[in-house]
mmCIF file of C-alpha atoms in Angstrom:
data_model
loop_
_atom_site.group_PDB
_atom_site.id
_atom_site.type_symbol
_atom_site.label_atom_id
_atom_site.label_comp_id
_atom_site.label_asym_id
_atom_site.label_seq_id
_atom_site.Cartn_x
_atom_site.Cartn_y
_atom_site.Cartn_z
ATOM 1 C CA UNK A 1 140.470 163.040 -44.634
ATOM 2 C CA UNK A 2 137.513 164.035 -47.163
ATOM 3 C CA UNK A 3 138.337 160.575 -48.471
ATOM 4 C CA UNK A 4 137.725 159.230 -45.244
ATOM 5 C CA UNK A 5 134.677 160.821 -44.682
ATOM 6 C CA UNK A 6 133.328 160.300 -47.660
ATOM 7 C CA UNK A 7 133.434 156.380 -46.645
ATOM 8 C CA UNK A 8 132.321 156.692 -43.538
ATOM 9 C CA UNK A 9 129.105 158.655 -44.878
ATOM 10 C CA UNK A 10 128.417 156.101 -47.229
ATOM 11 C CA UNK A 11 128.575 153.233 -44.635
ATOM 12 C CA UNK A 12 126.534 154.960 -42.274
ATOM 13 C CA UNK A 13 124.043 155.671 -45.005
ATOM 14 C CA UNK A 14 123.342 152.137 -45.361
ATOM 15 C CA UNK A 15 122.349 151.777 -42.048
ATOM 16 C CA UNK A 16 118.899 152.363 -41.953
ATOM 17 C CA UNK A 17 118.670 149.963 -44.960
ATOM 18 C CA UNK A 18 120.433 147.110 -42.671
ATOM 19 C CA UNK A 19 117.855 148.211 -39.668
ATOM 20 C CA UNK A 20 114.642 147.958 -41.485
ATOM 21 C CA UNK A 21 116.155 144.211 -43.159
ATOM 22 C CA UNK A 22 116.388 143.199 -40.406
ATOM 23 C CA UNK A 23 113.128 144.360 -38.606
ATOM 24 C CA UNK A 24 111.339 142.228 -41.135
ATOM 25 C CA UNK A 25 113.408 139.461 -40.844
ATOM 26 C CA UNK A 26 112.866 138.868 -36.924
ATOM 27 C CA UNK A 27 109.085 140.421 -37.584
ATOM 28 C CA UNK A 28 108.291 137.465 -39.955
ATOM 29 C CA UNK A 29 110.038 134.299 -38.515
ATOM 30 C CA UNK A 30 108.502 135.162 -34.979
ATOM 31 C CA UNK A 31 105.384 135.229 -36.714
ATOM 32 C CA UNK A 32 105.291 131.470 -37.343
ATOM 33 C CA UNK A 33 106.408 130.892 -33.411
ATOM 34 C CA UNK A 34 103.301 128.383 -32.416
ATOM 35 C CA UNK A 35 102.691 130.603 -29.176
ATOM 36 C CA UNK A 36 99.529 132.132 -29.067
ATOM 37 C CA UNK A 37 99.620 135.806 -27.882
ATOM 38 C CA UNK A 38 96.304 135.937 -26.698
ATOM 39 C CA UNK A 39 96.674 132.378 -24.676
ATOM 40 C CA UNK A 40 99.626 133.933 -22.956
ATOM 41 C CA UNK A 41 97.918 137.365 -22.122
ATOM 42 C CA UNK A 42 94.736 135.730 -20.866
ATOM 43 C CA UNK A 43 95.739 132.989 -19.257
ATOM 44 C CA UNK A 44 94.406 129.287 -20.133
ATOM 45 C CA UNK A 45 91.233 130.320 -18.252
ATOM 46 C CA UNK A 46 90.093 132.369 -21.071
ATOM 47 C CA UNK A 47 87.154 131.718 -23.530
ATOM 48 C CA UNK A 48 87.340 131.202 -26.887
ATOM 49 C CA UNK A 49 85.335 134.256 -27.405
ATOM 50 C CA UNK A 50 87.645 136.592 -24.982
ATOM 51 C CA UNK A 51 90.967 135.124 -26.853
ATOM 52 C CA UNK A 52 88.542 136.362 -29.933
ATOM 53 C CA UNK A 53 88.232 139.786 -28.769
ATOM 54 C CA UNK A 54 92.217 140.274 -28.092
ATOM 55 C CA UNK A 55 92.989 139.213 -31.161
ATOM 56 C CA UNK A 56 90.802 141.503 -33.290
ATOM 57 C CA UNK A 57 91.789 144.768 -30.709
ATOM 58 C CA UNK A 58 95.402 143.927 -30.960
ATOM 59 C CA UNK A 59 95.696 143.422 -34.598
ATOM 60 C CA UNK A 60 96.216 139.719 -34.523
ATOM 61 C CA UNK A 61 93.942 139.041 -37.408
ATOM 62 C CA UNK A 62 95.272 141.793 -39.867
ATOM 63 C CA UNK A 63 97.292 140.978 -42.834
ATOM 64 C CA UNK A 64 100.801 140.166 -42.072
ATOM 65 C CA UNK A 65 102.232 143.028 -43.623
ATOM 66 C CA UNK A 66 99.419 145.481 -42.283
ATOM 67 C CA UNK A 67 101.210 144.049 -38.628
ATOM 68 C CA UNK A 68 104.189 144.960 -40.066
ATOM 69 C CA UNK A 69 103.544 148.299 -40.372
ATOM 70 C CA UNK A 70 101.973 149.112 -37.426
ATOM 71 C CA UNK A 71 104.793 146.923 -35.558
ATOM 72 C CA UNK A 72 107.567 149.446 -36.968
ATOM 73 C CA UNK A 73 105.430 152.584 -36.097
ATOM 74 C CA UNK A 74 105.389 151.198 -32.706
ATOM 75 C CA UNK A 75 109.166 150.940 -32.949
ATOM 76 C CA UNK A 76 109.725 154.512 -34.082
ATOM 77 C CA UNK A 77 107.912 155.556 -30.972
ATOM 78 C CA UNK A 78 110.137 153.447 -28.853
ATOM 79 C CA UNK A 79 107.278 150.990 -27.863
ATOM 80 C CA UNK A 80 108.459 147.265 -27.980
ATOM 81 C CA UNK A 81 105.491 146.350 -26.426
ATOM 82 C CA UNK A 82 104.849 145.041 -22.728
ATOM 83 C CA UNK A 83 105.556 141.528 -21.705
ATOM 84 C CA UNK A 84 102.957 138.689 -21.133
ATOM 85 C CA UNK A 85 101.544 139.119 -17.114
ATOM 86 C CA UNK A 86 103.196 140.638 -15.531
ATOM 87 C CA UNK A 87 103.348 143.326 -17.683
ATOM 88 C CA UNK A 88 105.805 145.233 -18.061
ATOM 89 C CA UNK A 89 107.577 147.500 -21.027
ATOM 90 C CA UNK A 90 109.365 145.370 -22.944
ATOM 91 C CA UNK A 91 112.055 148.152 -23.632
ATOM 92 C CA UNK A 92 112.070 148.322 -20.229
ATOM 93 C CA UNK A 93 113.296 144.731 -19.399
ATOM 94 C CA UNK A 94 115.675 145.294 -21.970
ATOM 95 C CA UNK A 95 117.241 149.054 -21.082
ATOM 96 C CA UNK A 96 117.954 146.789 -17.826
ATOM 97 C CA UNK A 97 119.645 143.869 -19.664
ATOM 98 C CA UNK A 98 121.298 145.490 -22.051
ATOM 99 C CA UNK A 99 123.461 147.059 -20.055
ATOM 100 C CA UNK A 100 125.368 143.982 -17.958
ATOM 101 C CA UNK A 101 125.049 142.100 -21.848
ATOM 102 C CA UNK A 102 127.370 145.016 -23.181
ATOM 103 C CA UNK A 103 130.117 144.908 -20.177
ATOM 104 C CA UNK A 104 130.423 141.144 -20.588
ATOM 105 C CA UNK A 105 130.968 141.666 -24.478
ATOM 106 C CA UNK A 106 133.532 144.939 -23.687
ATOM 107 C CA UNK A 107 135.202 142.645 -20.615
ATOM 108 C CA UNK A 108 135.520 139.917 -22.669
ATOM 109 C CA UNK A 109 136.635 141.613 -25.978
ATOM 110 C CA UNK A 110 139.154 143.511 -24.509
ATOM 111 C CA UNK A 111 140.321 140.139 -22.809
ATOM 112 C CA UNK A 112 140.564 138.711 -26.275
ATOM 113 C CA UNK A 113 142.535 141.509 -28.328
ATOM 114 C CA UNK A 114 145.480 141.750 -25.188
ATOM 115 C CA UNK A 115 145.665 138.146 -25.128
ATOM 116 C CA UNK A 116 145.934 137.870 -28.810
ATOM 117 C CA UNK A 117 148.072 140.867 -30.075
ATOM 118 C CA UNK A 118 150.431 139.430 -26.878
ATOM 119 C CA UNK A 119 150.429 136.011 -28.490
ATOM 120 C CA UNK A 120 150.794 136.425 -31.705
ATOM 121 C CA UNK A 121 153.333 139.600 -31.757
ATOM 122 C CA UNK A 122 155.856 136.778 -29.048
ATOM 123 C CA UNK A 123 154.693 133.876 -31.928
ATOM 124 C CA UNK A 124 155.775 135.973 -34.873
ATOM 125 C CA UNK A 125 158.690 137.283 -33.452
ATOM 126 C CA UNK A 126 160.128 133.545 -31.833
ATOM 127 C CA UNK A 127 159.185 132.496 -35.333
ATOM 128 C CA UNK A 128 159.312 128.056 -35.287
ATOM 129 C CA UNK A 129 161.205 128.381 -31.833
ATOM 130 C CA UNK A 130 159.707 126.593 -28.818
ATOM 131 C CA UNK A 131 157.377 130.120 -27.701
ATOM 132 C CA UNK A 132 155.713 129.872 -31.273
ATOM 133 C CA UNK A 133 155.496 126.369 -31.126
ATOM 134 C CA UNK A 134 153.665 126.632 -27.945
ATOM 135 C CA UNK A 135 151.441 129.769 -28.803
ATOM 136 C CA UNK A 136 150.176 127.718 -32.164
ATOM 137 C CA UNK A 137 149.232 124.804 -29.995
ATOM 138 C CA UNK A 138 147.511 126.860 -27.119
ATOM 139 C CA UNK A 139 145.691 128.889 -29.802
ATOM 140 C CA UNK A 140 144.441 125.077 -31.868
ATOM 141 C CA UNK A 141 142.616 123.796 -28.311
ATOM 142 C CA UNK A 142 141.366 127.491 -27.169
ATOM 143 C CA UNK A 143 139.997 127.299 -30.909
ATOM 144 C CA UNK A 144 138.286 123.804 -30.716
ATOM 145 C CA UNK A 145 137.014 125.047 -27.015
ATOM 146 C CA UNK A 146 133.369 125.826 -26.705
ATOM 147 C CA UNK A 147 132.768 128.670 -24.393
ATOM 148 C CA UNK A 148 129.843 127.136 -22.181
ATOM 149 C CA UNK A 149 132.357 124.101 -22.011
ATOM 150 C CA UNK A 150 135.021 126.386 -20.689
ATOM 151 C CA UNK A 151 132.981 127.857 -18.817
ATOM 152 C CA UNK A 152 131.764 125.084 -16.762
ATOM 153 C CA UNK A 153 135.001 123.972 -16.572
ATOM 154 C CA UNK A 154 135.920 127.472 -15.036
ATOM 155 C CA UNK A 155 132.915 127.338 -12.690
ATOM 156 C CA UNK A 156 134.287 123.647 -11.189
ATOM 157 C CA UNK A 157 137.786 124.261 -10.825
ATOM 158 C CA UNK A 158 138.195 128.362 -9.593
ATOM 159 C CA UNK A 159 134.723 128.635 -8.250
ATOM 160 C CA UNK A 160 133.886 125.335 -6.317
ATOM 161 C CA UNK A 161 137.321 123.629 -5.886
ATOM 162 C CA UNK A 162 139.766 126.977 -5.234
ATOM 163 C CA UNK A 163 137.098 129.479 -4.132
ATOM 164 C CA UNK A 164 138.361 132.256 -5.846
ATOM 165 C CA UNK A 165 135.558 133.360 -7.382
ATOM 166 C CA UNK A 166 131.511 133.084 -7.173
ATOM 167 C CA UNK A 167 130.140 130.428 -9.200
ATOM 168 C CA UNK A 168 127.199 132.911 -10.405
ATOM 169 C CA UNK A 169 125.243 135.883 -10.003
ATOM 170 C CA UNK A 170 125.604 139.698 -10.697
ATOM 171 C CA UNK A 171 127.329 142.552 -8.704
ATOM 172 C CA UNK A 172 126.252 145.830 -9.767
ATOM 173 C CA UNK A 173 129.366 148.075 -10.312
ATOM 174 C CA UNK A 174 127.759 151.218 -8.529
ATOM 175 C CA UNK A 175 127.878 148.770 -5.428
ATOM 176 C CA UNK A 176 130.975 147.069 -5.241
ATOM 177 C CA UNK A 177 133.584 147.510 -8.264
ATOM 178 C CA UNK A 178 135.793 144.639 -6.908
ATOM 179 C CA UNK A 179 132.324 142.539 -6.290
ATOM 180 C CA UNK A 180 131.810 143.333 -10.048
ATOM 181 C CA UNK A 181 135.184 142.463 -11.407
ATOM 182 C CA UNK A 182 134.807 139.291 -9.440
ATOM 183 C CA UNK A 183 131.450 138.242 -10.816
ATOM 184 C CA UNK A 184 132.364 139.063 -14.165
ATOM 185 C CA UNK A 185 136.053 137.385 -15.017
ATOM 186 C CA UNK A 186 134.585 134.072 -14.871
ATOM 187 C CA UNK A 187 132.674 134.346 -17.835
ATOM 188 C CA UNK A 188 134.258 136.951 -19.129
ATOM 189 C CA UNK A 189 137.433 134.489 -19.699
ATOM 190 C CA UNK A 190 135.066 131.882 -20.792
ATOM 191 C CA UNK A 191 133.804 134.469 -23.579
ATOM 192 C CA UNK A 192 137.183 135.708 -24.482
ATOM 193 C CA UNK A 193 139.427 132.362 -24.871
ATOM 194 C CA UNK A 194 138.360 131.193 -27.727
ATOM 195 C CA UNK A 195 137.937 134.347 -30.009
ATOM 196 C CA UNK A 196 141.537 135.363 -27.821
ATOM 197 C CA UNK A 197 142.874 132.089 -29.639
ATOM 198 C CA UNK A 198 141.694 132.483 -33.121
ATOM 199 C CA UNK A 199 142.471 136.227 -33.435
ATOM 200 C CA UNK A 200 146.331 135.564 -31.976
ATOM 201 C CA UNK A 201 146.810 132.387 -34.975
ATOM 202 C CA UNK A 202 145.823 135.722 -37.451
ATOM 203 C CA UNK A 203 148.396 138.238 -35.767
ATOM 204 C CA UNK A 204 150.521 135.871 -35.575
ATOM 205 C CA UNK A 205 150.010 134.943 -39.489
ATOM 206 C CA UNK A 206 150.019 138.799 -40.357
ATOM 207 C CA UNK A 207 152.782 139.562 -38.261
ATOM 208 C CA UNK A 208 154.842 136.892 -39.800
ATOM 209 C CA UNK A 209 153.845 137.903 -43.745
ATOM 210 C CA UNK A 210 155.015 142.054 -42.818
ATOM 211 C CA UNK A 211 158.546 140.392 -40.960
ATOM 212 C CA UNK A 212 159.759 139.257 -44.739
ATOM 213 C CA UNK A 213 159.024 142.706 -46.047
ATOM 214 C CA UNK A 214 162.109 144.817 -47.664
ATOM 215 C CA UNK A 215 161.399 147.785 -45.358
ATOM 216 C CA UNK A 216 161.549 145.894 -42.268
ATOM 217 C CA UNK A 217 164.980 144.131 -43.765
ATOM 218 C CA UNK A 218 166.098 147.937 -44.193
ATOM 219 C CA UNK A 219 164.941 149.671 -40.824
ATOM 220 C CA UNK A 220 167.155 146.574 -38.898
ATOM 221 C CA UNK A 221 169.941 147.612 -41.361
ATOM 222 C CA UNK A 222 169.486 151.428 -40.439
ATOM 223 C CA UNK A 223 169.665 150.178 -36.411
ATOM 224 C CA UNK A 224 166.078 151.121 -35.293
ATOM 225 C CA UNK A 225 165.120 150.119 -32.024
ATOM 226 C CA UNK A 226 163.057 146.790 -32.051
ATOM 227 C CA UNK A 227 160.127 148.470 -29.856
ATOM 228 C CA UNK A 228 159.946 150.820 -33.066
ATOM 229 C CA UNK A 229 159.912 148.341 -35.865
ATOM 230 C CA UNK A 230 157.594 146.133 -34.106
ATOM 231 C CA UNK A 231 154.997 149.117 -33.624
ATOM 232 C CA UNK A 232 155.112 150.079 -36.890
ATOM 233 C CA UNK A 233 154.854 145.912 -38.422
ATOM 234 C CA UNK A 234 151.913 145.253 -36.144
ATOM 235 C CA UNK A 235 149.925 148.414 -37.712
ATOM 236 C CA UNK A 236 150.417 147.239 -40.857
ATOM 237 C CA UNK A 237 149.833 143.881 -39.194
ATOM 238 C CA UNK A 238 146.266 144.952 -37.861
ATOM 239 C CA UNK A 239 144.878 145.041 -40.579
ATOM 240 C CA UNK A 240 143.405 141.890 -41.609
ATOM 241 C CA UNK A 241 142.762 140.551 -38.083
ATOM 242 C CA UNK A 242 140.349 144.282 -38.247
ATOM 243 C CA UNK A 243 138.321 142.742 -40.804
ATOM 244 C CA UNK A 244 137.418 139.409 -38.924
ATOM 245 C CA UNK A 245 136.806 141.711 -35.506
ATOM 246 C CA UNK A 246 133.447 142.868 -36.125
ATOM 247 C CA UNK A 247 132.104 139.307 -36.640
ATOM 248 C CA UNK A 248 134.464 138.218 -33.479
ATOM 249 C CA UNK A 249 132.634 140.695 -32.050
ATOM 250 C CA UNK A 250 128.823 139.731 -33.062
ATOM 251 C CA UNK A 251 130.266 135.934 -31.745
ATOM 252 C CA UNK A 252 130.826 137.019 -28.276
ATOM 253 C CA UNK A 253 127.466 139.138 -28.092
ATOM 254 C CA UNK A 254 125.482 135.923 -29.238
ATOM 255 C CA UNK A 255 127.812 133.738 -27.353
ATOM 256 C CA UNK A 256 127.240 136.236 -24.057
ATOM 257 C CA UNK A 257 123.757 134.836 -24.088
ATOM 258 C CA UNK A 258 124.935 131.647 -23.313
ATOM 259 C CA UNK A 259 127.233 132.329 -20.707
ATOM 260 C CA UNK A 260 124.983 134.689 -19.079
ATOM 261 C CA UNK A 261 122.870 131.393 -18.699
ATOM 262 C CA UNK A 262 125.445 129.068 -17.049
ATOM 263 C CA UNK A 263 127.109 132.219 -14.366
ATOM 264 C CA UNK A 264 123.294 132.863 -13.606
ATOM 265 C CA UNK A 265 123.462 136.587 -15.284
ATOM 266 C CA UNK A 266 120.566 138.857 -15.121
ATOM 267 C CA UNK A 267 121.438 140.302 -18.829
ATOM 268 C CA UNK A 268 119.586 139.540 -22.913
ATOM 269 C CA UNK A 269 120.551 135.933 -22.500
ATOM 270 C CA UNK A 270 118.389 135.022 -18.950
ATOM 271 C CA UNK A 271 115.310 137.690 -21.318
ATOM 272 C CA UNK A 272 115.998 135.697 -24.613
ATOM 273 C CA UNK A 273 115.276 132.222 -22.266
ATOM 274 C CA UNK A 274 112.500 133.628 -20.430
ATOM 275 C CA UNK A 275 110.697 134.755 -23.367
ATOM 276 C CA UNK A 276 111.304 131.623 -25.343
ATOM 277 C CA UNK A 277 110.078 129.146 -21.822
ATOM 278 C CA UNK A 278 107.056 131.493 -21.876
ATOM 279 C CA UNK A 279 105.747 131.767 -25.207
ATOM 280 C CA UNK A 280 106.210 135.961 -25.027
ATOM 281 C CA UNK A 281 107.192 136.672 -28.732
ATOM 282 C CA UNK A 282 107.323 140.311 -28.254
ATOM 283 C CA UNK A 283 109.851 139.925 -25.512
ATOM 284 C CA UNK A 284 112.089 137.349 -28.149
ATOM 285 C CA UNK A 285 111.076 139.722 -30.886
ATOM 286 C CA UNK A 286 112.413 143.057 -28.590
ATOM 287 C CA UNK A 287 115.646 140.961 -27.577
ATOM 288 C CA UNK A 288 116.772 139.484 -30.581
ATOM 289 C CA UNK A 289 116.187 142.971 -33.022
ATOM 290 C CA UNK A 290 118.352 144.374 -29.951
ATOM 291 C CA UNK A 291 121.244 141.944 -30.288
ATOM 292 C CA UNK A 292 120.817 142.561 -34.360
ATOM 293 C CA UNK A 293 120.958 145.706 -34.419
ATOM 294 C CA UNK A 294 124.020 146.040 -31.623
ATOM 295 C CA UNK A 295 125.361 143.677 -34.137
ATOM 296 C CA UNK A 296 125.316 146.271 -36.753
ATOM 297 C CA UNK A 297 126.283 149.192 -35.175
ATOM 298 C CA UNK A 298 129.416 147.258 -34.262
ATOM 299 C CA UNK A 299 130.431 146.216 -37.672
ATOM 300 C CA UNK A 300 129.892 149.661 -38.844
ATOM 301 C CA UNK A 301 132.521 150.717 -36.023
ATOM 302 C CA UNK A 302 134.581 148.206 -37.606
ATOM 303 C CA UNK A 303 134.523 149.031 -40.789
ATOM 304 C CA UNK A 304 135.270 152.679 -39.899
ATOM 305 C CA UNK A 305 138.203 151.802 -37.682
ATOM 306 C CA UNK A 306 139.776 149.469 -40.569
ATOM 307 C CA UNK A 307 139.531 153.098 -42.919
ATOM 308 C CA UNK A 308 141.729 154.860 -40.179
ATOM 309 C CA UNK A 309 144.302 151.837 -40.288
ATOM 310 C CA UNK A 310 144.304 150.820 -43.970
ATOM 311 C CA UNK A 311 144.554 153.951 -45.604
ATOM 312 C CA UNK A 312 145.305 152.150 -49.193
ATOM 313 C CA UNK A 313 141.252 151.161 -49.225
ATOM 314 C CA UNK A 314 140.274 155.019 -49.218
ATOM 315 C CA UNK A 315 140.981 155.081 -52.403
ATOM 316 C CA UNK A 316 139.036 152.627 -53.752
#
């Protein structure tokens, strides 16, 4: 346990590190974005000489890394900024978003692990029998499938040809749970396929590799129940499909974005679009350091969860 700890101090540690990497990063590329803050605020009925005067009382004209600075005091304070007019709080467009961003991801990743452990523990255990055979093929097309692909697909054939479910929009939970679950298996199947399909060819691959192991060979001899020897293969098992998780994971929050576009989704992708359409770089700049940093925090999860199944790396 100290070892643990000890581990999970150090990768929290780093952090703040990550955070303030990658504050600079989206800081600086959004600072070559050919919108012009001032145009935007103003409106194209502006003056040269009022565009003038918003640039010099919002900074615009400082040193880059003078912006910098001031741009990451703001973001101590919480302030993101407000959006172009209308205005409103940037943070406050995105405390909305967020939200219906991170069920999607959640919907869909928990989609993708039950399809996957269920595929590739049947795969491993009908080992080059006609279930394998037909798990490794599934898994090669819902690889090669791109989700906004699938999804459209999804939209034509359960939404407009069988009616089953809406081809787009948003029920809030508090409202209507079932009008929720509804709006949100469409897309969250269209998110969860294809990470579903390459996580399952890794169980399937780890499942097989602990199978051939001595002290499976001897807990058949000793006549343990199957439920038992399976449970304790696919921990062992679990361990290298943990490591690719947290990037599976990062996919489906940058592939949510998408999706959220094609099922019509109020969440980051619909702010990410809007900001980009209208030139506002500190809505882009508030939505994208969101996503990063969500990003990171789940890796770090990751990483910490891998510790408690692996205990062989605490040593290390």
């Amino acid at each position: 346990m100290v070892a643990f700890l000890r581990l999970a101090l150090r990768r929290v540690a780093i952090m703040p590190v990550m955070v303030l990497g990658i504050t600079l990063l989206v800081f600086v590329v959004l600072q070559f974005s050919p919108a012009d803050p001032a145009y935007n605020a103003l409106g194209d009925s502006a003056s040269p000489a009022a565009r003038a005067a918003f640039a010099e009382a919002h900074g615009l004209n400082d040193p880059l890394f003078v912006r910098y600075f001031a741009f990451l005091g703001d973001l101590l304070r919480g302030d993101l900024g407000v959006t172009v007019p209308p205005s409103q709080p940037v943070a406050d467009r995105i405390a909305t978003a967020f939200p219906l961003t991170l069920q999607l991801t959640l919907l869909g990743l928990a989609l993708a692990v039950a399809l996957a452990l269920t595929a590739g523990v049947l795969s491993a255990m009908y080992r080059d029998r006609w279930p394998d055979q037909l798990f490794r093929v599934l898994s090669m097309a819902g690889v090669a499938l791109p989700s906004f692909w699938l999804g459209v697909l999804l939209i034509q054939q359960f939404a407009l040809a069988m009616g089953l479910f809406p081809t787009g929009g948003y029920v809030n939970p508090a409202d209507s749970f079932p009008g929720w679950l509804e709006s949100m298996t469409l897309p969250a199947v269209a998110l969860a396929l294809p990470v579903a399909a390459s996580l399952a060819r890794l169980v399937r691959t780890s499942m097989v590799s602990e199978l051939d192991r001595d002290y499976v060979r001897t807990a058949r001899g000793s006549g343990l129940p199957p439920f038992l020897i399976i449970r304790s293969v696919l921990r062992n098992a679990l361990v290298t499909p943990l490591t690719v998780l947290g990037v599976k994971v990062g996919y489906m929050l940058s592939g949510a974005v998408v999706i959220e576009a094609i099922f019509d989704l109020p969440g980051m992708g619909k702010l990410i679009l809007e900001g980009v359409t209208g030139g506002d770089v500190g809505l882009v700049q508030g939505t994208v350091l969101t996503i990063a940093v969500a990003f990171l925090v789940v890796n770090v999860v990751v990483d910490l969860l891998y510790l408690l199944v692996n205990p062989r790396i605490r040593t290390v």
